[in-house]
PDB file of C-alpha atoms in Angstrom:
ATOM      1  CA  MET A 263     -14.644 -11.869 -20.609  1.00 50.00           C
ATOM      2  CA  SER A 264     -15.258  -9.601 -18.095  1.00 52.00           C
ATOM      3  CA  ARG A 265     -12.827  -7.460 -15.793  1.00 50.00           C
ATOM      4  CA  ARG A 266     -14.325  -9.443 -12.668  1.00 51.00           C
ATOM      5  CA  GLN A 267     -13.861 -13.147 -14.571  1.00 50.00           C
ATOM      6  CA  LYS A 268     -10.579 -11.941 -15.999  1.00 52.00           C
ATOM      7  CA  PHE A 269      -9.186 -10.867 -12.382  1.00 52.00           C
ATOM      8  CA  GLY A 270     -11.319 -11.948  -9.729  1.00 56.00           C
ATOM      9  CA  VAL A 271     -11.776  -8.550  -7.855  1.00 57.00           C
ATOM     10  CA  LEU A 272     -12.554  -4.742  -9.245  1.00 55.00           C
ATOM     11  CA  SER A 273     -10.212  -2.295  -8.025  1.00 54.00           C
ATOM     12  CA  ASP A 274     -10.499   1.646  -8.216  1.00 56.00           C
ATOM     13  CA  ARG A 275      -6.814   2.316  -7.922  1.00 56.00           C
ATOM     14  CA  HIS A 276      -3.949   1.534 -10.508  1.00 55.00           C
ATOM     15  CA  MET A 277      -1.405  -0.789 -10.107  1.00 61.00           C
ATOM     16  CA  LEU A 278       1.635   1.128 -11.376  1.00 64.00           C
ATOM     17  CA  ALA A 279       1.993   4.893 -11.899  1.00 64.00           C
ATOM     18  CA  PHE A 280       4.175   6.904 -13.785  1.00 70.00           C
ATOM     19  CA  ALA A 281       4.966  10.773 -13.096  1.00 74.00           C
ATOM     20  CA  GLN A 282       7.376  13.073 -14.052  1.00 79.00           C
ATOM     21  CA  SER A 283      10.280  13.754 -11.682  1.00 79.00           C
ATOM     22  CA  PRO A 284      13.300  15.843 -11.777  1.00 85.00           C
ATOM     23  CA  GLY A 285      15.495  12.664 -11.548  1.00 84.00           C
ATOM     24  CA  ILE A 286      15.240   8.814 -12.412  1.00 82.00           C
ATOM     25  CA  GLY A 287      13.379   6.669  -9.570  1.00 75.00           C
ATOM     26  CA  PHE A 288      10.293   4.667  -8.726  1.00 70.00           C
ATOM     27  CA  HIS A 289       7.136   6.745  -7.729  1.00 64.00           C
ATOM     28  CA  HIS A 290       4.835   4.203  -6.371  1.00 65.00           C
ATOM     29  CA  ALA A 291       2.991   0.794  -6.887  1.00 65.00           C
ATOM     30  CA  SER A 292      -0.875  -0.193  -5.531  1.00 68.00           C
ATOM     31  CA  PHE A 293      -1.083  -3.908  -4.674  1.00 70.00           C
ATOM     32  CA  MET A 294      -3.747  -5.861  -3.249  1.00 73.00           C
ATOM     33  CA  VAL A 295      -3.399  -7.843   0.168  1.00 76.00           C
ATOM     34  CA  ARG A 296      -5.309 -10.084   2.282  1.00 80.00           C
ATOM     35  CA  GLU A 297      -4.715  -8.222   5.452  1.00 81.00           C
ATOM     36  CA  PRO A 298      -3.345  -4.861   6.508  1.00 75.00           C
ATOM     37  CA  ASP A 299      -0.459  -7.036   8.557  1.00 80.00           C
ATOM     38  CA  GLU A 300       0.809  -8.075   4.838  1.00 80.00           C
ATOM     39  CA  ILE A 301       1.968  -4.594   4.034  1.00 74.00           C
ATOM     40  CA  GLY A 302       3.734  -4.099   7.580  1.00 75.00           C
ATOM     41  CA  ARG A 303       5.649  -7.499   6.576  1.00 81.00           C
ATOM     42  CA  ALA A 304       6.508  -6.142   3.010  1.00 77.00           C
ATOM     43  CA  GLY A 305       7.780  -2.497   4.290  1.00 74.00           C
ATOM     44  CA  ARG A 306       9.915  -4.596   7.126  1.00 79.00           C
ATOM     45  CA  TRP A 307      11.344  -6.592   4.505  1.00 81.00           C
ATOM     46  CA  LEU A 308      11.909  -3.674   2.149  1.00 77.00           C
ATOM     47  CA  VAL A 309      13.747  -1.956   5.020  1.00 78.00           C
ATOM     48  CA  ASP A 310      15.637  -4.723   6.048  1.00 84.00           C
ATOM     49  CA  LYS A 311      16.938  -4.956   2.690  1.00 84.00           C
ATOM     50  CA  THR A 312      17.756  -1.259   2.124  1.00 80.00           C
ATOM     51  CA  GLY A 313      18.161   0.305   5.280  1.00 78.00           C
ATOM     52  CA  LYS A 314      15.271   3.122   4.144  1.00 73.00           C
ATOM     53  CA  GLY A 315      11.938   3.903   4.513  1.00 65.00           C
ATOM     54  CA  ASP A 316       9.059   2.528   7.447  1.00 53.00           C
ATOM     55  CA  ARG A 317       7.153   5.369   7.886  1.00 56.00           C
ATOM     56  CA  GLY A 318       4.120   3.303   9.212  1.00 58.00           C
ATOM     57  CA  PHE A 319       0.556   2.886   7.926  1.00 61.00           C
ATOM     58  CA  GLY A 320      -1.638   5.483   7.021  1.00 62.00           C
ATOM     59  CA  ARG A 321      -5.254   5.932   4.967  1.00 59.00           C
ATOM     60  CA  HIS A 322      -5.357   7.110   1.920  1.00 57.00           C
ATOM     61  CA  THR A 323      -8.612   9.908   1.545  1.00 58.00           C
ATOM     62  CA  GLY A 324      -9.234   9.750  -1.736  1.00 59.00           C
ATOM     63  CA  GLY A 325      -9.985   5.641  -2.009  1.00 60.00           C
ATOM     64  CA  SER A 326      -9.573   4.957   1.899  1.00 59.00           C
ATOM     65  CA  ASN A 327      -6.743   2.957   0.956  1.00 64.00           C
ATOM     66  CA  PHE A 328      -3.913   2.220   3.229  1.00 63.00           C
ATOM     67  CA  LEU A 329      -0.420   3.638   2.936  1.00 62.00           C
ATOM     68  CA  GLY A 330       2.047   1.296   3.125  1.00 58.00           C
ATOM     69  CA  SER A 331       5.334   1.168   5.305  1.00 50.00           C
ATOM     70  CA  LEU A 332       7.345   2.947   2.729  1.00 50.00           C
ATOM     71  CA  GLY A 333       4.613   5.945   2.477  1.00 47.00           C
ATOM     72  CA  GLY A 334       2.889   4.766  -0.533  1.00 47.00           C
ATOM     73  CA  VAL A 335      -0.738   4.068  -1.379  1.00 43.00           C
ATOM     74  CA  VAL A 336      -1.669   0.056  -0.888  1.00 43.00           C
TER      75      VAL A 336
END
């Protein structure tokens, strides 16, 4: 079974990344969404739950991916 048959869509991005850090914590994750508005809704939900974040939208130069509301590549 090909990746396209198994997952439906091919992506040029990883879904989860691990990075060396001076402390314990989450670095970033990547998710496929149907529309950019979903990124904003997810970011607003996280801010409402945690009281942290919300940097707004941007674009990642490498893959032209959206940067989410908390600053991560989406």
